[in-house]
């Protein structure tokens, strides 16, 4: 049995034109080369090779070729993992940035992630980054609608996350009446058999909650507002990479938004992709 580590160094590799040949690799080699070339244009590979010297047809050359093909396939299949190897960690999570529903702010974890990404991309100057802003229509719309309603109800000095004051609840019920031409008391659910009589405070709380929920559902959040949210998320990533990560703005491209992203536990992922320049 043979096991050998082979170091291959290639300086200033340049790909030629595509060749229409049945023996040509069907792989995006330009991206693979961009991922492998360092800032000096050098590709430095360490290829472990295994083989059985007792086999009559043993040949060393094909083993090297197989190892190179395997490496290229792995790099192209998981480009962010390959990029993360520059940082000494598994960095497949570099391929997305998450946002809280309705928000465009980068949290501390994503800022740290983007800083690492900018560093790795700086060491691979033949790569460019694509950012696709995303929204989860249902989750993002609900948050935007609630903010829209609160902007109509809140007193100037009230915090957004505070419970509604008595004065704000009165405004809520007036707005409900005006919006639906319906008395708020119609929202009060009937008592089930065996239920105790509600107090006046309990009834008012139930009515206010129901009116609030119905008004949120009716808030006119437009498709353009959702598109703007998605675009703002992409721009937040771009701005951080450029201003905080020192990344070349000419190497970042904002793609058409994803208007149908999934929301996982209130988090919406904005995907990132790598391309060769």
Short mmCIF file of C-alpha atoms in Angstrom, two decimals:
data_model
loop_
_atom_site.label_atom_id
_atom_site.label_comp_id
_atom_site.label_asym_id
_atom_site.label_seq_id
_atom_site.Cartn_x
_atom_site.Cartn_y
_atom_site.Cartn_z
CA UNK A 1 0.00 0.00 0.00
CA UNK A 2 1.24 3.45 -0.94
CA UNK A 3 0.33 6.64 0.89
CA UNK A 4 2.06 9.84 -0.18
CA UNK A 5 1.53 13.55 0.28
CA UNK A 6 2.32 15.57 -2.82
CA UNK A 7 2.86 19.31 -2.83
CA UNK A 8 2.03 21.02 -6.11
CA UNK A 9 2.77 24.73 -6.60
CA UNK A 10 1.43 26.53 -9.68
CA UNK A 11 2.34 30.17 -10.29
CA UNK A 12 0.15 32.51 -12.42
CA UNK A 13 -2.10 29.81 -13.90
CA UNK A 14 -4.28 31.18 -16.69
CA UNK A 15 -7.13 29.25 -18.28
CA UNK A 16 -7.50 29.22 -22.05
CA UNK A 17 -10.65 29.10 -24.15
CA UNK A 18 -13.22 26.37 -23.61
CA UNK A 19 -12.47 23.21 -25.57
CA UNK A 20 -15.29 21.10 -26.97
CA UNK A 21 -13.89 17.68 -26.12
CA UNK A 22 -15.41 14.53 -24.58
CA UNK A 23 -12.32 14.35 -22.34
CA UNK A 24 -12.65 17.91 -21.02
CA UNK A 25 -13.69 18.41 -17.38
CA UNK A 26 -17.33 19.43 -17.02
CA UNK A 27 -16.57 21.70 -14.08
CA UNK A 28 -16.56 25.50 -13.60
CA UNK A 29 -12.77 25.59 -13.44
CA UNK A 30 -12.61 29.38 -13.44
CA UNK A 31 -14.31 29.46 -10.03
CA UNK A 32 -12.09 26.66 -8.71
CA UNK A 33 -8.94 28.47 -9.83
CA UNK A 34 -10.18 31.74 -8.28
CA UNK A 35 -10.73 29.94 -4.98
CA UNK A 36 -7.26 28.36 -5.08
CA UNK A 37 -5.17 31.36 -6.20
CA UNK A 38 -3.75 33.44 -3.39
CA UNK A 39 -3.15 37.20 -3.52
CA UNK A 40 0.14 36.59 -5.36
CA UNK A 41 -1.44 34.41 -8.03
CA UNK A 42 0.05 31.20 -6.59
CA UNK A 43 -1.81 27.89 -6.15
CA UNK A 44 -0.24 25.72 -3.45
CA UNK A 45 -1.79 22.26 -3.11
CA UNK A 46 -1.05 19.36 -0.79
CA UNK A 47 -2.55 16.22 -2.36
CA UNK A 48 -2.58 12.97 -0.36
CA UNK A 49 -2.57 9.90 -2.64
CA UNK A 50 -3.38 6.27 -1.78
CA UNK A 51 -2.76 3.25 -3.95
CA UNK A 52 -1.84 -0.45 -3.87
CA UNK A 53 1.65 -1.16 -5.21
CA UNK A 54 0.76 -4.85 -5.52
CA UNK A 55 -1.81 -4.20 -8.22
CA UNK A 56 -0.40 -5.18 -11.65
CA UNK A 57 -1.92 -2.11 -13.30
CA UNK A 58 -0.75 0.36 -10.65
CA UNK A 59 0.18 3.76 -12.09
CA UNK A 60 1.03 6.82 -10.05
CA UNK A 61 -0.01 9.48 -12.58
CA UNK A 62 -3.72 8.59 -12.72
CA UNK A 63 -3.85 8.67 -8.90
CA UNK A 64 -2.59 12.26 -8.94
CA UNK A 65 -5.18 13.15 -11.59
CA UNK A 66 -7.94 11.53 -9.56
CA UNK A 67 -6.85 13.43 -6.43
CA UNK A 68 -6.88 16.76 -8.31
CA UNK A 69 -10.32 16.05 -9.78
CA UNK A 70 -11.65 15.15 -6.34
CA UNK A 71 -10.25 18.35 -4.85
CA UNK A 72 -11.75 20.53 -7.62
CA UNK A 73 -15.14 18.84 -7.28
CA UNK A 74 -15.13 19.39 -3.51
CA UNK A 75 -14.17 23.05 -3.88
CA UNK A 76 -16.85 23.78 -6.48
CA UNK A 77 -19.54 21.88 -4.56
CA UNK A 78 -18.87 23.81 -1.34
CA UNK A 79 -17.05 27.03 -2.29
CA UNK A 80 -17.66 28.76 1.05
CA UNK A 81 -16.26 25.78 2.93
CA UNK A 82 -13.17 26.00 0.73
CA UNK A 83 -12.94 29.73 1.41
CA UNK A 84 -13.37 29.07 5.11
CA UNK A 85 -10.28 26.86 5.09
CA UNK A 86 -8.27 30.09 4.80
CA UNK A 87 -9.61 30.99 8.23
CA UNK A 88 -8.84 27.60 9.73
CA UNK A 89 -12.49 26.70 10.26
CA UNK A 90 -15.52 25.20 8.60
CA UNK A 91 -17.19 28.32 7.26
CA UNK A 92 -20.14 27.08 5.21
CA UNK A 93 -22.26 29.50 7.29
CA UNK A 94 -20.49 32.31 5.44
CA UNK A 95 -22.91 31.67 2.58
CA UNK A 96 -25.76 33.57 4.24
CA UNK A 97 -26.59 36.42 6.60
CA UNK A 98 -29.71 36.29 8.77
CA UNK A 99 -32.03 39.15 9.69
CA UNK A 100 -34.79 39.37 12.26
CA UNK A 101 -38.24 39.67 10.67
CA UNK A 102 -38.92 43.25 9.62
CA UNK A 103 -35.38 44.39 10.38
CA UNK A 104 -32.27 45.39 8.41
CA UNK A 105 -29.78 45.54 11.28
CA UNK A 106 -26.78 43.18 11.36
CA UNK A 107 -26.36 41.55 14.74
CA UNK A 108 -22.97 41.05 16.36
CA UNK A 109 -22.60 37.45 15.13
CA UNK A 110 -23.25 38.41 11.51
CA UNK A 111 -20.91 41.38 11.73
CA UNK A 112 -18.16 39.04 12.92
CA UNK A 113 -19.04 36.62 10.11
CA UNK A 114 -18.83 39.35 7.46
CA UNK A 115 -15.51 40.56 8.85
CA UNK A 116 -14.10 37.04 8.42
CA UNK A 117 -15.58 36.83 4.94
CA UNK A 118 -13.98 40.14 3.90
CA UNK A 119 -10.62 38.91 5.17
CA UNK A 120 -10.86 35.63 3.25
CA UNK A 121 -12.01 37.33 0.05
CA UNK A 122 -9.13 39.80 0.27
CA UNK A 123 -6.79 36.81 0.10
CA UNK A 124 -8.60 35.55 -3.02
CA UNK A 125 -8.64 38.62 -5.33
CA UNK A 126 -10.05 36.69 -8.33
CA UNK A 127 -13.36 36.15 -6.52
CA UNK A 128 -16.42 38.40 -6.48
CA UNK A 129 -19.37 38.25 -4.10
CA UNK A 130 -23.05 38.26 -5.03
CA UNK A 131 -25.70 39.27 -2.50
CA UNK A 132 -29.39 38.51 -2.95
CA UNK A 133 -31.62 40.50 -0.61
CA UNK A 134 -34.51 38.41 0.72
CA UNK A 135 -37.87 38.77 2.44
CA UNK A 136 -40.22 36.21 3.96
CA UNK A 137 -43.52 37.76 2.89
CA UNK A 138 -45.69 36.57 5.77
CA UNK A 139 -43.19 37.08 8.62
CA UNK A 140 -41.84 40.40 7.39
CA UNK A 141 -45.26 41.76 6.47
CA UNK A 142 -46.60 41.04 9.98
CA UNK A 143 -43.79 43.05 11.61
CA UNK A 144 -44.07 45.95 9.15
CA UNK A 145 -47.85 46.03 9.60
CA UNK A 146 -47.56 46.11 13.39
CA UNK A 147 -45.07 48.98 13.21
CA UNK A 148 -47.41 50.84 10.88
CA UNK A 149 -50.27 50.44 13.34
CA UNK A 150 -48.16 51.45 16.34
CA UNK A 151 -47.04 54.59 14.53
CA UNK A 152 -50.69 55.65 14.45
CA UNK A 153 -51.34 54.80 18.09
CA UNK A 154 -48.21 55.65 20.03
CA UNK A 155 -47.64 58.78 21.99
CA UNK A 156 -44.50 60.63 20.93
CA UNK A 157 -42.48 59.60 23.99
CA UNK A 158 -43.64 55.96 24.17
CA UNK A 159 -41.28 53.06 23.41
CA UNK A 160 -42.36 50.69 20.66
CA UNK A 161 -42.25 47.61 22.90
CA UNK A 162 -44.29 49.08 25.78
CA UNK A 163 -47.85 47.87 26.38
CA UNK A 164 -50.51 50.23 25.06
CA UNK A 165 -51.54 52.92 27.51
CA UNK A 166 -55.21 53.63 28.25
CA UNK A 167 -55.08 56.62 25.93
CA UNK A 168 -53.55 54.52 23.16
CA UNK A 169 -56.17 51.81 23.63
CA UNK A 170 -58.89 54.42 23.16
CA UNK A 171 -57.25 55.48 19.91
CA UNK A 172 -57.07 51.80 18.94
CA UNK A 173 -60.80 51.28 19.39
CA UNK A 174 -61.66 54.49 17.53
CA UNK A 175 -59.42 53.44 14.66
CA UNK A 176 -61.06 50.01 14.60
CA UNK A 177 -64.54 51.56 14.47
CA UNK A 178 -63.48 53.91 11.69
CA UNK A 179 -61.68 51.21 9.69
CA UNK A 180 -64.35 48.51 9.82
CA UNK A 181 -67.52 50.47 10.66
CA UNK A 182 -68.02 47.97 13.44
CA UNK A 183 -68.37 48.38 17.19
CA UNK A 184 -65.37 46.87 19.00
CA UNK A 185 -67.66 45.03 21.43
CA UNK A 186 -68.63 42.67 18.59
CA UNK A 187 -65.13 41.22 18.92
CA UNK A 188 -65.81 39.89 22.40
CA UNK A 189 -66.02 36.08 22.19
CA UNK A 190 -69.03 34.48 23.91
CA UNK A 191 -68.57 32.66 27.16
CA UNK A 192 -68.30 28.90 26.85
CA UNK A 193 -70.51 26.70 28.98
CA UNK A 194 -69.18 26.59 32.51
CA UNK A 195 -66.99 29.69 32.14
CA UNK A 196 -67.11 32.28 34.88
CA UNK A 197 -68.33 35.78 34.15
CA UNK A 198 -65.55 38.08 33.01
CA UNK A 199 -64.62 41.24 34.80
CA UNK A 200 -64.84 44.54 32.95
CA UNK A 201 -61.03 44.74 32.76
CA UNK A 202 -60.87 41.25 31.25
CA UNK A 203 -63.46 42.13 28.64
CA UNK A 204 -61.66 45.34 27.70
CA UNK A 205 -58.38 43.48 27.36
CA UNK A 206 -59.95 40.81 25.11
CA UNK A 207 -61.59 43.45 22.92
CA UNK A 208 -58.37 45.47 22.61
CA UNK A 209 -56.32 42.39 21.70
CA UNK A 210 -58.83 41.31 19.04
CA UNK A 211 -59.07 44.83 17.58
CA UNK A 212 -55.30 45.11 17.51
CA UNK A 213 -54.89 41.78 15.70
CA UNK A 214 -57.57 42.62 13.12
CA UNK A 215 -56.08 46.05 12.42
CA UNK A 216 -52.58 44.57 11.98
CA UNK A 217 -53.97 42.14 9.42
CA UNK A 218 -55.62 45.02 7.56
CA UNK A 219 -52.56 47.29 7.43
CA UNK A 220 -51.72 48.00 3.77
CA UNK A 221 -48.12 46.78 3.51
CA UNK A 222 -47.27 46.97 -0.19
CA UNK A 223 -45.14 44.71 -2.34
CA UNK A 224 -42.82 47.66 -2.94
CA UNK A 225 -42.26 48.08 0.81
CA UNK A 226 -41.27 44.41 1.04
CA UNK A 227 -38.95 44.79 -1.96
CA UNK A 228 -37.38 47.83 -0.33
CA UNK A 229 -36.79 45.81 2.85
CA UNK A 230 -35.04 43.06 0.87
CA UNK A 231 -32.90 45.59 -0.99
CA UNK A 232 -32.01 47.35 2.27
CA UNK A 233 -30.77 44.06 3.71
CA UNK A 234 -28.48 43.50 0.74
CA UNK A 235 -27.24 47.09 0.99
CA UNK A 236 -26.55 46.67 4.72
CA UNK A 237 -24.29 43.70 3.93
CA UNK A 238 -22.57 45.60 1.13
CA UNK A 239 -22.00 48.67 3.29
CA UNK A 240 -20.55 46.67 6.18
CA UNK A 241 -18.14 44.75 3.94
CA UNK A 242 -16.91 47.98 2.35
CA UNK A 243 -16.80 50.34 5.34
CA UNK A 244 -15.92 47.90 8.12
CA UNK A 245 -14.26 45.06 6.22
CA UNK A 246 -12.29 47.23 3.79
CA UNK A 247 -13.59 45.15 0.88
CA UNK A 248 -13.43 46.44 -2.71
CA UNK A 249 -16.95 47.67 -3.67
CA UNK A 250 -16.23 46.75 -7.30
CA UNK A 251 -16.23 43.09 -6.27
CA UNK A 252 -19.75 43.10 -4.73
CA UNK A 253 -22.87 42.69 -6.85
CA UNK A 254 -26.47 43.01 -5.65
CA UNK A 255 -28.79 40.54 -7.38
CA UNK A 256 -32.55 40.58 -7.93
CA UNK A 257 -34.28 39.99 -4.59
CA UNK A 258 -35.78 36.75 -3.31
CA UNK A 259 -39.37 37.66 -2.42
CA UNK A 260 -40.27 34.17 -1.23
CA UNK A 261 -37.63 33.31 1.35
CA UNK A 262 -38.37 31.08 4.32
CA UNK A 263 -38.45 32.35 7.89
CA UNK A 264 -36.91 30.04 10.46
CA UNK A 265 -37.79 31.03 14.03
CA UNK A 266 -38.31 34.61 12.86
CA UNK A 267 -34.95 34.75 11.05
CA UNK A 268 -34.72 35.43 7.29
CA UNK A 269 -31.55 34.39 5.47
CA UNK A 270 -30.04 36.56 2.76
CA UNK A 271 -27.95 34.26 0.54
CA UNK A 272 -24.42 34.99 -0.65
CA UNK A 273 -22.73 33.38 -3.66
CA UNK A 274 -19.21 33.38 -5.06
CA UNK A 275 -18.22 33.89 -8.68
CA UNK A 276 -14.91 34.24 -10.49
CA UNK A 277 -14.15 37.66 -11.91
#
